[in-house]
Coordinates of C-alpha atoms in Angstrom, one line a residue:
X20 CA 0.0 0.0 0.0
X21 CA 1.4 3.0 -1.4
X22 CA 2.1 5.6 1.7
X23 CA 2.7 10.0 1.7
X24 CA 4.8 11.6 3.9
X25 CA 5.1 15.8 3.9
X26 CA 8.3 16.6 4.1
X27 CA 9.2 20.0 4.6
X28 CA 11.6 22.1 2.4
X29 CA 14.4 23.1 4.5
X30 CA 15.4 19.3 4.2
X31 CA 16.7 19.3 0.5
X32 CA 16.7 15.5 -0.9
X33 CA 20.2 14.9 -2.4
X34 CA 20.2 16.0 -6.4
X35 CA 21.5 12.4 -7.4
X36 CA 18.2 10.6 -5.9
X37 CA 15.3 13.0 -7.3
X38 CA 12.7 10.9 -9.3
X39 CA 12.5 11.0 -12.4
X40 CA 8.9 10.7 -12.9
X41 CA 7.0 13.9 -11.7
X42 CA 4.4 12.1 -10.5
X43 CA 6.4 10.8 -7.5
X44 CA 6.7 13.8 -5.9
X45 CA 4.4 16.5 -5.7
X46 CA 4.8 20.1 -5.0
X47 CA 2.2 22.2 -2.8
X48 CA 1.6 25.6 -2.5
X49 CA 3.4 27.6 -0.1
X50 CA 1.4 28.2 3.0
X51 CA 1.6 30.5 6.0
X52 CA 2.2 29.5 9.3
X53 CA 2.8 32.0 12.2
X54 CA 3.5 34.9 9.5
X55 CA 5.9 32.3 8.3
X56 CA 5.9 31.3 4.3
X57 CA 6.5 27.3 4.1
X58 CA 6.6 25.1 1.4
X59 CA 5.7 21.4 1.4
X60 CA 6.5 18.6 -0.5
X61 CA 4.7 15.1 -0.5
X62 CA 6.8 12.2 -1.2
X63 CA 5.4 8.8 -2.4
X64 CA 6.6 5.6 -0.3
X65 CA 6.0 2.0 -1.1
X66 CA 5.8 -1.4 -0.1
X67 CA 8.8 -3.4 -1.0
X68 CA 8.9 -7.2 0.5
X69 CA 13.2 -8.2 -0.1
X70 CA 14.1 -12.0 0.4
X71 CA 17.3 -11.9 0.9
X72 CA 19.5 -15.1 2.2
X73 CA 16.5 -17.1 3.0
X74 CA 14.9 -14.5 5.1
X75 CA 11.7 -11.9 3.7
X76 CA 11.7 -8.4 4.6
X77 CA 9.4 -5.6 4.4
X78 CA 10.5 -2.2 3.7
X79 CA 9.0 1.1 3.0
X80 CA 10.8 3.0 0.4
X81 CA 10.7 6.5 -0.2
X82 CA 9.9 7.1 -4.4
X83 CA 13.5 9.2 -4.4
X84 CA 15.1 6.5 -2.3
X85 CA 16.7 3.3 -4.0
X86 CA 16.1 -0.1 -2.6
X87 CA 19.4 -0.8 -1.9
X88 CA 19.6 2.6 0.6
X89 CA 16.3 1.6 2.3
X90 CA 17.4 -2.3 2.9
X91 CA 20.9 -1.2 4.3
X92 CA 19.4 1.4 6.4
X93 CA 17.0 -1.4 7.4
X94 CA 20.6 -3.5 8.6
X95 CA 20.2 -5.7 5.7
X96 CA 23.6 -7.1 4.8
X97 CA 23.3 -6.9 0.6
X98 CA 26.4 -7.0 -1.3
X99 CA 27.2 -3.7 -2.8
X100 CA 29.9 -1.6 -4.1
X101 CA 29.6 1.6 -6.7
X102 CA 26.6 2.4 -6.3
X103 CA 26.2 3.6 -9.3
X104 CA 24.6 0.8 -11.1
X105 CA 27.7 -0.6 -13.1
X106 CA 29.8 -3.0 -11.1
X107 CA 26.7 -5.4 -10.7
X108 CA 27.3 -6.6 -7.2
X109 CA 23.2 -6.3 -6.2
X110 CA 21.5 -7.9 -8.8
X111 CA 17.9 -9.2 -8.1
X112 CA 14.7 -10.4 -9.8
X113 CA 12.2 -8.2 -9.8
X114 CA 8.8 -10.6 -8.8
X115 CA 6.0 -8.1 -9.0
X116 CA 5.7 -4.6 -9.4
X117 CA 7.7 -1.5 -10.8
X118 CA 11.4 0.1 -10.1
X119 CA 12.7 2.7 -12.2
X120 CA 16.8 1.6 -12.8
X121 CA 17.1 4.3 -15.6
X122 CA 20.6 5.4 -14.2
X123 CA 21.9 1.4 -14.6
X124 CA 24.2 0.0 -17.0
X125 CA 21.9 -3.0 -17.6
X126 CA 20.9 -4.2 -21.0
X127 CA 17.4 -3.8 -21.8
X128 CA 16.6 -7.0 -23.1
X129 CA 17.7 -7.9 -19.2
X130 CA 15.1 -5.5 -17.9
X131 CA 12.9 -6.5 -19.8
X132 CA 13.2 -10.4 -18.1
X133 CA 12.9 -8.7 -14.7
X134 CA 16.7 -7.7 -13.5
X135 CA 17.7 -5.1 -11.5
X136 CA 20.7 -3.9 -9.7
X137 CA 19.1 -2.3 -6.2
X138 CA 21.8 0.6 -6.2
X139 CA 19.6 1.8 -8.9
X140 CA 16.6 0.6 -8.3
X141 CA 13.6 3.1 -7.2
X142 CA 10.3 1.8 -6.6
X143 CA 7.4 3.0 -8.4
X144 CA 4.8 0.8 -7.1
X145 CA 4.4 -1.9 -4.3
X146 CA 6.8 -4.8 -5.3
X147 CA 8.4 -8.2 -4.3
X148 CA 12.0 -8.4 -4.8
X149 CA 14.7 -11.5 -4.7
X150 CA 18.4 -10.7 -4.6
X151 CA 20.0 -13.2 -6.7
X152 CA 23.8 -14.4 -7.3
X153 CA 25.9 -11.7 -9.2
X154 CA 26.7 -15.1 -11.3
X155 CA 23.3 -15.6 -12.7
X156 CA 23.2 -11.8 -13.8
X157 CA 26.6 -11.2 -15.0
X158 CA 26.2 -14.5 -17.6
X159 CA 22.3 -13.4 -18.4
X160 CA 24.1 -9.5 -19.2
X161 CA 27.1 -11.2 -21.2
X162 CA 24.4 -13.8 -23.3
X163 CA 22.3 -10.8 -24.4
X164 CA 25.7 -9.2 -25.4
X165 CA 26.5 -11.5 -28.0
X166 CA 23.0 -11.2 -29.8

Protein backbone atom coordinates (compact mmCIF):
# COMPACT_ATOMS: atom_id res chain seq x y z
CA UNK A 1 0.00 0.00 0.00
CA UNK A 2 1.40 3.02 -1.44
CA UNK A 3 2.09 5.65 1.66
CA UNK A 4 2.70 9.97 1.65
CA UNK A 5 4.79 11.56 3.90
CA UNK A 6 5.13 15.78 3.87
CA UNK A 7 8.32 16.60 4.10
CA UNK A 8 9.20 20.05 4.61
CA UNK A 9 11.58 22.11 2.42
CA UNK A 10 14.44 23.13 4.50
CA UNK A 11 15.39 19.28 4.20
CA UNK A 12 16.74 19.30 0.52
CA UNK A 13 16.66 15.51 -0.95
CA UNK A 14 20.24 14.90 -2.42
CA UNK A 15 20.21 15.99 -6.37
CA UNK A 16 21.51 12.39 -7.40
CA UNK A 17 18.22 10.55 -5.95
CA UNK A 18 15.26 12.98 -7.35
CA UNK A 19 12.66 10.88 -9.35
CA UNK A 20 12.51 10.98 -12.42
CA UNK A 21 8.93 10.69 -12.86
CA UNK A 22 7.01 13.92 -11.70
CA UNK A 23 4.39 12.14 -10.53
CA UNK A 24 6.40 10.77 -7.46
CA UNK A 25 6.73 13.83 -5.90
CA UNK A 26 4.44 16.49 -5.67
CA UNK A 27 4.81 20.11 -4.98
CA UNK A 28 2.22 22.23 -2.79
CA UNK A 29 1.55 25.63 -2.50
CA UNK A 30 3.38 27.63 -0.07
CA UNK A 31 1.35 28.17 2.98
CA UNK A 32 1.58 30.55 6.01
CA UNK A 33 2.19 29.47 9.34
CA UNK A 34 2.75 32.01 12.18
CA UNK A 35 3.53 34.90 9.55
CA UNK A 36 5.88 32.35 8.30
CA UNK A 37 5.88 31.34 4.29
CA UNK A 38 6.49 27.26 4.12
CA UNK A 39 6.56 25.11 1.41
CA UNK A 40 5.68 21.45 1.43
CA UNK A 41 6.48 18.60 -0.50
CA UNK A 42 4.67 15.12 -0.52
CA UNK A 43 6.83 12.25 -1.17
CA UNK A 44 5.38 8.83 -2.44
CA UNK A 45 6.57 5.61 -0.30
CA UNK A 46 6.05 1.95 -1.09
CA UNK A 47 5.83 -1.37 -0.11
CA UNK A 48 8.77 -3.38 -0.96
CA UNK A 49 8.90 -7.21 0.54
CA UNK A 50 13.23 -8.22 -0.15
CA UNK A 51 14.05 -12.01 0.36
CA UNK A 52 17.35 -11.91 0.86
CA UNK A 53 19.47 -15.13 2.18
CA UNK A 54 16.48 -17.12 2.98
CA UNK A 55 14.92 -14.48 5.08
CA UNK A 56 11.71 -11.94 3.74
CA UNK A 57 11.70 -8.42 4.63
CA UNK A 58 9.42 -5.61 4.43
CA UNK A 59 10.46 -2.24 3.66
CA UNK A 60 8.95 1.10 2.98
CA UNK A 61 10.81 2.96 0.45
CA UNK A 62 10.68 6.47 -0.20
CA UNK A 63 9.93 7.10 -4.39
CA UNK A 64 13.46 9.16 -4.37
CA UNK A 65 15.09 6.53 -2.31
CA UNK A 66 16.72 3.30 -3.98
CA UNK A 67 16.07 -0.07 -2.56
CA UNK A 68 19.36 -0.81 -1.93
CA UNK A 69 19.61 2.59 0.61
CA UNK A 70 16.28 1.64 2.25
CA UNK A 71 17.44 -2.26 2.94
CA UNK A 72 20.94 -1.19 4.29
CA UNK A 73 19.35 1.42 6.45
CA UNK A 74 17.03 -1.39 7.45
CA UNK A 75 20.56 -3.47 8.60
CA UNK A 76 20.18 -5.69 5.68
CA UNK A 77 23.59 -7.09 4.83
CA UNK A 78 23.31 -6.89 0.60
CA UNK A 79 26.44 -6.96 -1.28
CA UNK A 80 27.24 -3.68 -2.79
CA UNK A 81 29.86 -1.62 -4.07
CA UNK A 82 29.55 1.55 -6.68
CA UNK A 83 26.61 2.44 -6.33
CA UNK A 84 26.15 3.59 -9.30
CA UNK A 85 24.63 0.81 -11.08
CA UNK A 86 27.74 -0.57 -13.07
CA UNK A 87 29.84 -3.00 -11.09
CA UNK A 88 26.66 -5.36 -10.70
CA UNK A 89 27.30 -6.57 -7.20
CA UNK A 90 23.20 -6.30 -6.15
CA UNK A 91 21.50 -7.86 -8.82
CA UNK A 92 17.94 -9.17 -8.07
CA UNK A 93 14.72 -10.45 -9.82
CA UNK A 94 12.15 -8.25 -9.77
CA UNK A 95 8.83 -10.64 -8.85
CA UNK A 96 6.02 -8.14 -9.03
CA UNK A 97 5.73 -4.58 -9.40
CA UNK A 98 7.75 -1.51 -10.83
CA UNK A 99 11.42 0.10 -10.13
CA UNK A 100 12.67 2.68 -12.18
CA UNK A 101 16.75 1.63 -12.77
CA UNK A 102 17.13 4.26 -15.57
CA UNK A 103 20.58 5.41 -14.21
CA UNK A 104 21.89 1.37 -14.57
CA UNK A 105 24.21 0.02 -16.95
CA UNK A 106 21.91 -3.01 -17.58
CA UNK A 107 20.90 -4.22 -21.00
CA UNK A 108 17.36 -3.78 -21.81
CA UNK A 109 16.58 -6.95 -23.07
CA UNK A 110 17.72 -7.91 -19.21
CA UNK A 111 15.15 -5.52 -17.94
CA UNK A 112 12.89 -6.53 -19.81
CA UNK A 113 13.16 -10.41 -18.15
CA UNK A 114 12.95 -8.70 -14.69
CA UNK A 115 16.68 -7.68 -13.47
CA UNK A 116 17.73 -5.10 -11.45
CA UNK A 117 20.67 -3.89 -9.70
CA UNK A 118 19.13 -2.26 -6.24
CA UNK A 119 21.75 0.62 -6.15
CA UNK A 120 19.63 1.84 -8.94
CA UNK A 121 16.55 0.62 -8.28
CA UNK A 122 13.58 3.13 -7.22
CA UNK A 123 10.32 1.82 -6.62
CA UNK A 124 7.35 2.98 -8.44
CA UNK A 125 4.77 0.82 -7.08
CA UNK A 126 4.42 -1.86 -4.27
CA UNK A 127 6.80 -4.75 -5.29
CA UNK A 128 8.42 -8.15 -4.34
CA UNK A 129 12.02 -8.38 -4.78
CA UNK A 130 14.73 -11.46 -4.67
CA UNK A 131 18.43 -10.72 -4.59
CA UNK A 132 20.02 -13.17 -6.67
CA UNK A 133 23.75 -14.36 -7.28
CA UNK A 134 25.91 -11.71 -9.19
CA UNK A 135 26.67 -15.11 -11.28
CA UNK A 136 23.30 -15.58 -12.70
CA UNK A 137 23.16 -11.79 -13.83
CA UNK A 138 26.63 -11.25 -15.00
CA UNK A 139 26.23 -14.50 -17.64
CA UNK A 140 22.28 -13.35 -18.39
CA UNK A 141 24.11 -9.54 -19.22
CA UNK A 142 27.14 -11.24 -21.22
CA UNK A 143 24.38 -13.75 -23.26
CA UNK A 144 22.30 -10.82 -24.35
CA UNK A 145 25.73 -9.20 -25.39
CA UNK A 146 26.54 -11.53 -27.97
CA UNK A 147 23.03 -11.25 -29.83
Amino acid sequence: MATLHFVPSAFSLPKQKQPTKLSSVFKLRPTTQLGCSQRRLVVRSYKVVIEHEGQTTELEVDADESILDSALDKGLDIPHDCKLGVCMTCPARLVSGAVDQSEGMLSDDVVEKGYSLLCVAYPRSDCHIQTIPEEELLALQLATAND
